[in-house]
CSV table of C-alpha atoms in Angstrom, one decimal:
chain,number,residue,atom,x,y,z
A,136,UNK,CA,15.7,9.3,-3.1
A,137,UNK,CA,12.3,9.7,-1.4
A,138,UNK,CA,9.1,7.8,-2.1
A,139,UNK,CA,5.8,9.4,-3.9
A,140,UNK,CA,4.5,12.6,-2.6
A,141,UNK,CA,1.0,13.6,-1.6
A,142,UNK,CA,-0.1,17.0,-2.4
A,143,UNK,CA,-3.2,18.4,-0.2
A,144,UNK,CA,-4.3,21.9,-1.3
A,145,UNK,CA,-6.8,23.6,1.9
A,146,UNK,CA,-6.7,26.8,3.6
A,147,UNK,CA,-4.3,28.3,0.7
A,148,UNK,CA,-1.0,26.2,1.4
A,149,UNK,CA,0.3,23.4,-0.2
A,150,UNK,CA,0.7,20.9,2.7
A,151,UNK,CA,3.7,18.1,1.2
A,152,UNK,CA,3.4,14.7,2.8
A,153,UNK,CA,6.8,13.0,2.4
A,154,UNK,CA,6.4,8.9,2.8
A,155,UNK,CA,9.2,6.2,3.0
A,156,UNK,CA,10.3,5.1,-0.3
A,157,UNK,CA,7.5,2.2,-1.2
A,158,UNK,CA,9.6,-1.1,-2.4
A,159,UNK,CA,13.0,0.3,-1.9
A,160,UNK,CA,14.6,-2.9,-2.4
A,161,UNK,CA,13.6,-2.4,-6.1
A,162,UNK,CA,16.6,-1.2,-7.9
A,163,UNK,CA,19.1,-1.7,-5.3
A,164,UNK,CA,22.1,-2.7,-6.5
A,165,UNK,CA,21.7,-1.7,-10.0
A,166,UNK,CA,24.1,1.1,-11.5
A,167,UNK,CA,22.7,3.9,-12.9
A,168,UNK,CA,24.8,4.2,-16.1
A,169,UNK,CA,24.4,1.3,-18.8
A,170,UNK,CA,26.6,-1.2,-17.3
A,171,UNK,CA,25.4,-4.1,-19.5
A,172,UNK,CA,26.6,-6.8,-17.0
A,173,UNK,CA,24.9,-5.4,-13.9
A,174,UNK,CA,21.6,-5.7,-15.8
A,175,UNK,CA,21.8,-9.0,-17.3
A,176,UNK,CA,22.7,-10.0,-13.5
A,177,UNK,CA,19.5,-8.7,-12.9
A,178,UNK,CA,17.6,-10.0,-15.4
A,179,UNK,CA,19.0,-13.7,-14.4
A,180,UNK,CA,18.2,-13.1,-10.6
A,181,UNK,CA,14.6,-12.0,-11.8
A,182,UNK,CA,13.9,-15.2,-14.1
A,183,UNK,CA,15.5,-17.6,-11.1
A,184,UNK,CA,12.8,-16.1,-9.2
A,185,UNK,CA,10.2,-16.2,-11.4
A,186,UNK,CA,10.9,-20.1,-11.9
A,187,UNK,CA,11.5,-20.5,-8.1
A,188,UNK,CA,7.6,-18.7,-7.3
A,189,UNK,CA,6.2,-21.1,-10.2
A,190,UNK,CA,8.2,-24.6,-9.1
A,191,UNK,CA,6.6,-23.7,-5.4
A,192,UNK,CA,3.1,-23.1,-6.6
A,193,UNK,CA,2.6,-25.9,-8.5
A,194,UNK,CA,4.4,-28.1,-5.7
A,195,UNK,CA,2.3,-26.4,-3.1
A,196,UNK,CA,-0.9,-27.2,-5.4
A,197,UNK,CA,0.5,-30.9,-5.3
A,198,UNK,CA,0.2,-31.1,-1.4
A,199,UNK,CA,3.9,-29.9,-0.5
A,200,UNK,CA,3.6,-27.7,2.2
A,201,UNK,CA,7.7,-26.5,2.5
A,202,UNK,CA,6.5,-25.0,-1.0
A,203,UNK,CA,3.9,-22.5,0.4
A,204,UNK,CA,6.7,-21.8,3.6
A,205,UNK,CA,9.2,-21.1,1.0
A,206,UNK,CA,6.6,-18.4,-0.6
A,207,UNK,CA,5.7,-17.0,2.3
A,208,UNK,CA,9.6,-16.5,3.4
A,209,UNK,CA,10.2,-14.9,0.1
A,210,UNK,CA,7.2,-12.6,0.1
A,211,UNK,CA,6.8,-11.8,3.9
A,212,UNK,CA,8.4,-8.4,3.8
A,213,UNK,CA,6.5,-7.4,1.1
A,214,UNK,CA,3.1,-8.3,2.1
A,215,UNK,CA,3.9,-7.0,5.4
A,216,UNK,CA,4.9,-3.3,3.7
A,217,UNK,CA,1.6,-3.2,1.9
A,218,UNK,CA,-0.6,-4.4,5.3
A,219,UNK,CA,1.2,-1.4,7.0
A,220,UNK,CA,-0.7,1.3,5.1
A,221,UNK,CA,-3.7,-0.4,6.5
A,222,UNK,CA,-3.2,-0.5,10.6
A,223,UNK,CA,-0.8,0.9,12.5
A,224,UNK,CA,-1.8,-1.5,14.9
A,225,UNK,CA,0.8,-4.3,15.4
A,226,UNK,CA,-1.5,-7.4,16.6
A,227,UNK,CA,-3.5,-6.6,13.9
A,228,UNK,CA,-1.0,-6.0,11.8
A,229,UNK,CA,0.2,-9.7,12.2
A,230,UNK,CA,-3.7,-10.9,12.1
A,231,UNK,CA,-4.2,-9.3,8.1
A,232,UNK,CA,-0.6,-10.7,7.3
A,233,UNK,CA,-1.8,-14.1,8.0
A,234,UNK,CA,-4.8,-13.5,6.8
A,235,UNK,CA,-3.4,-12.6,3.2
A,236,UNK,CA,-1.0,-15.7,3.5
A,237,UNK,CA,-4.0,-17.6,4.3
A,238,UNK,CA,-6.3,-15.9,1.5
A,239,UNK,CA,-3.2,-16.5,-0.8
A,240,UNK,CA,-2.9,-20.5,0.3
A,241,UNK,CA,-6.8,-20.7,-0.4
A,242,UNK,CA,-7.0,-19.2,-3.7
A,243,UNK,CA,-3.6,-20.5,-5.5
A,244,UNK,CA,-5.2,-22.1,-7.6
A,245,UNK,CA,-6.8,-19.0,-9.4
A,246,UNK,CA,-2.8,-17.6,-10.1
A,247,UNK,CA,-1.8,-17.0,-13.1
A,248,UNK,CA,1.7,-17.2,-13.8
A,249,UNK,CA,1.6,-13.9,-16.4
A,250,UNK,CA,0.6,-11.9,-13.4
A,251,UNK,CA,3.6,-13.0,-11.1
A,252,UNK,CA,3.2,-14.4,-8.0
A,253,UNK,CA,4.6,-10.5,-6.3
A,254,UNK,CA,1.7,-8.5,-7.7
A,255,UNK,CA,-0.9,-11.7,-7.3
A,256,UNK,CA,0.5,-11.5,-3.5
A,257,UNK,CA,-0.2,-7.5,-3.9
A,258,UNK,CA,-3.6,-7.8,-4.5
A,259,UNK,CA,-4.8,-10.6,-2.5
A,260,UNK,CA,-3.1,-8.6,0.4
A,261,UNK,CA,-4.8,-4.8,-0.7
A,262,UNK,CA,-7.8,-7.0,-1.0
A,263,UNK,CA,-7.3,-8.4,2.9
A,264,UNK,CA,-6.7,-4.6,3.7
A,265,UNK,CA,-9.3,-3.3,2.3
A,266,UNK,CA,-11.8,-5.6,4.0
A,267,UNK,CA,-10.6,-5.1,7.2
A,268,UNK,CA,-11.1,-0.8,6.7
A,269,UNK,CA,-14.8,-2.0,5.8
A,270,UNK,CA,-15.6,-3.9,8.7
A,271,UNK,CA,-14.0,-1.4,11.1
A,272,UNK,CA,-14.9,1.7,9.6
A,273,UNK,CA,-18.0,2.2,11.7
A,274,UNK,CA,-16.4,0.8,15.2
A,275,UNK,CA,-13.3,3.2,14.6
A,276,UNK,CA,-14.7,6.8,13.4
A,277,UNK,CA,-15.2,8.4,16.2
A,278,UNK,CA,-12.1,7.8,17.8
A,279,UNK,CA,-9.7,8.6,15.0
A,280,UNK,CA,-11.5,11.9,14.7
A,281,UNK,CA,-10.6,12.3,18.3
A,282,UNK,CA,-7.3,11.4,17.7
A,283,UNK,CA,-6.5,13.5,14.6
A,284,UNK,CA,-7.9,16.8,16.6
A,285,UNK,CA,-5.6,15.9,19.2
A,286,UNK,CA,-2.3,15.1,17.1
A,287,UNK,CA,-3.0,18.5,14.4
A,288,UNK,CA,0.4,19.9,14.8
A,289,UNK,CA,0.4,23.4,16.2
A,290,UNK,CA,3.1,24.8,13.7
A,291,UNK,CA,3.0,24.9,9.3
A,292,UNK,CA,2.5,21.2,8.2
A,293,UNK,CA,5.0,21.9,5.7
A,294,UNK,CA,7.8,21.7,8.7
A,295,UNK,CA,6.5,18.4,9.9
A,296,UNK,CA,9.3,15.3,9.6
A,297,UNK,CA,8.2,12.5,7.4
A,298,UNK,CA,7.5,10.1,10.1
A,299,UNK,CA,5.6,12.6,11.7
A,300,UNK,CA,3.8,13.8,8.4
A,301,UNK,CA,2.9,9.9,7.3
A,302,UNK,CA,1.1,9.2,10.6
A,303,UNK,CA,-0.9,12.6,10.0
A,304,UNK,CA,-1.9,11.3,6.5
A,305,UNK,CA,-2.7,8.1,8.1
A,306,UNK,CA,-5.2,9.8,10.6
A,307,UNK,CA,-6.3,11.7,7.4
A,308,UNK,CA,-7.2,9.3,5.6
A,309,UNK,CA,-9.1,7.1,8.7
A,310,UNK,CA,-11.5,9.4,8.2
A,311,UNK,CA,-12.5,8.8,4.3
A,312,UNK,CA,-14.4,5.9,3.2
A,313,UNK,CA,-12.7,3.1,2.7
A,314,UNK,CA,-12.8,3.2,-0.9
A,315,UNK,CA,-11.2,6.5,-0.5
A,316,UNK,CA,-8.8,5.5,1.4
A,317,UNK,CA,-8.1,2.4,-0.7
A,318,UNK,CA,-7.6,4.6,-3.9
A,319,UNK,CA,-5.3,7.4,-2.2
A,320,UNK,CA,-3.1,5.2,-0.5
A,321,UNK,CA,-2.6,3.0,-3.7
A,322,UNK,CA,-2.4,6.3,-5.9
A,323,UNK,CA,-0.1,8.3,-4.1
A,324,UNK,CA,1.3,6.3,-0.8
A,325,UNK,CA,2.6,3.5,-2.6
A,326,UNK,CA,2.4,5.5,-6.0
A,327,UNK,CA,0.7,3.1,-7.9
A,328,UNK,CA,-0.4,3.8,-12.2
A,329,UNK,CA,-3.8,4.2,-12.7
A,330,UNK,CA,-3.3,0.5,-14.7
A,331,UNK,CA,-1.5,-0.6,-11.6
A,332,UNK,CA,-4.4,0.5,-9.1
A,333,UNK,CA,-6.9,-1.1,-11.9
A,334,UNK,CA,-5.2,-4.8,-11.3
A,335,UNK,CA,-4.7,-4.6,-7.7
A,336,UNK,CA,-8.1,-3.3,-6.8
A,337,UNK,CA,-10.2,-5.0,-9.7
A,338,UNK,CA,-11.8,-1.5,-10.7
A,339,UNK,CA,-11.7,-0.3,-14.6
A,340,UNK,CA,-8.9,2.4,-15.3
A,341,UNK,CA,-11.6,4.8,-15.9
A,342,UNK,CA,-13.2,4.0,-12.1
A,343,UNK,CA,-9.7,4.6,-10.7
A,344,UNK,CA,-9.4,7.9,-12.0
A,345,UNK,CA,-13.2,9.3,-11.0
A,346,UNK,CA,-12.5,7.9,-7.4
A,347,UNK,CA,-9.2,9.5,-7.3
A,348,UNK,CA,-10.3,12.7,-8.0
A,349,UNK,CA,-13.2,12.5,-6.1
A,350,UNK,CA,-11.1,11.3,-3.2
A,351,UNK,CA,-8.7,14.1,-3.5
A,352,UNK,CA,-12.0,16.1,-3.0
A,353,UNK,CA,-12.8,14.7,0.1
A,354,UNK,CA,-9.5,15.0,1.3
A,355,UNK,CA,-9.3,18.8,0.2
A,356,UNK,CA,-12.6,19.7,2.3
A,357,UNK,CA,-11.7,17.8,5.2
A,358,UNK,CA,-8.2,19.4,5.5
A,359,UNK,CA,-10.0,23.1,5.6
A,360,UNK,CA,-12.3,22.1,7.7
A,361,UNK,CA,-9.7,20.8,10.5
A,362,UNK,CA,-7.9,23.7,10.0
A,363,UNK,CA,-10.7,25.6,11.1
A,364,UNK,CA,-11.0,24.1,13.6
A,365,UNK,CA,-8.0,24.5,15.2
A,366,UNK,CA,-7.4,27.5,17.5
């Protein structure tokens, strides 16, 4: 099953962006009929976790520091999926995952255990993310401009492969704002709720929504206008 869909309306087509399926381990392993066993399985596995991410926070806010390695084991692959939407840049990559670890090590304190330690992780890493877009957005313009004119695919968009397609909606979206950037790629790359966007980017649920659509504006007006450009 494929991940959330971004729709881009400019120059009269629909252009579909097709993105890897965001969290795919979710649900894996889980029957789609009503196999009562399967799911209280599942329910089991996700309260032993649930006490595992508490037992290490408070041991890691005691001074253990195996605690905070066990975390960071557990959650690695995740924070390192959500950092992706931010860089395709590998060494930098790696910096902002540290970073978050880091940021996440620093603040622990300020968790709440309501929120669960996987979308507390999810935020302080979006957060990390969307830092690092501000402070480069000025030094790195130019040259993704340069770089989207050079990769706009000669044939329909709509034909493009979906590793092809994501890096042409990452290039895309370089050249928003950051906060445009930050909304779209929650919204619709990972294919986050409004409330879901709200909590991970600490904006009211109405805020989400006018950035969205002004976003999806942006986006809109900058795909015509590449298009005219291109012989």
């Amino acid at each position: 099953m494929l991940g959330p869909q971004l729709w881009v309306l400019g120059c009269h087509k629909v252009v579909t962006i097709l993105t890897l399926e965001v969290h795919s381990s979710r649900g894996s392993g889980l029957s789609d009929g009503p196999g009562l066993g399967v799911q209280t399985a599942a329910d089991r596995l996700a309260k032993d976790r649930i006490d595992e991410d508490l037992a290490d926070v408070k041991a890691s806010l005691g001074g253990d520091p195996a605690a905070f390695r066990r975390i960071v084991e557990r959650y690695q692959g995740h924070v390192c999926r959500i950092l992706w939407r931010f860089t395709r840049d590998l060494e930098v990559h790696a910096e902002l995952v540290q970073e978050a670890f880091v940021q996440a090590y620093l603040s622990l304190n300020g968790f709440r255990a309501e929120a669960g330690l996987e979308h507390w992780l999810a935020t302080v890493a979006t957060r990390v993310g969307y830092r690092h877009w501000r402070q480069t957005a000025r030094h790195k313009a130019l040259a993704e401009i340069q770089a989207c004119r050079q990769q706009w695919p000669p044939g329909p968009v709509e034909e493009l492969g979906a590793a092809e397609a994501a890096e042409l909606v990452h290039r895309l979206l370089a050249r928003l704002s950051p906060r445009d950037r930050l909304v779209l790629t929650l919204r619709y790359l990972e294919g986050l709720s409004v409330q879901e966007t709200s909590r991970r980017t600490g904006w009211t649920a109405t805020m989400v929504k006018v950035q969205t659509l002004r976003a999806r504006r942006r986006l809109e007006a900058l795909l015509r206008s590449m298009e005219k450009e291109t012989p």
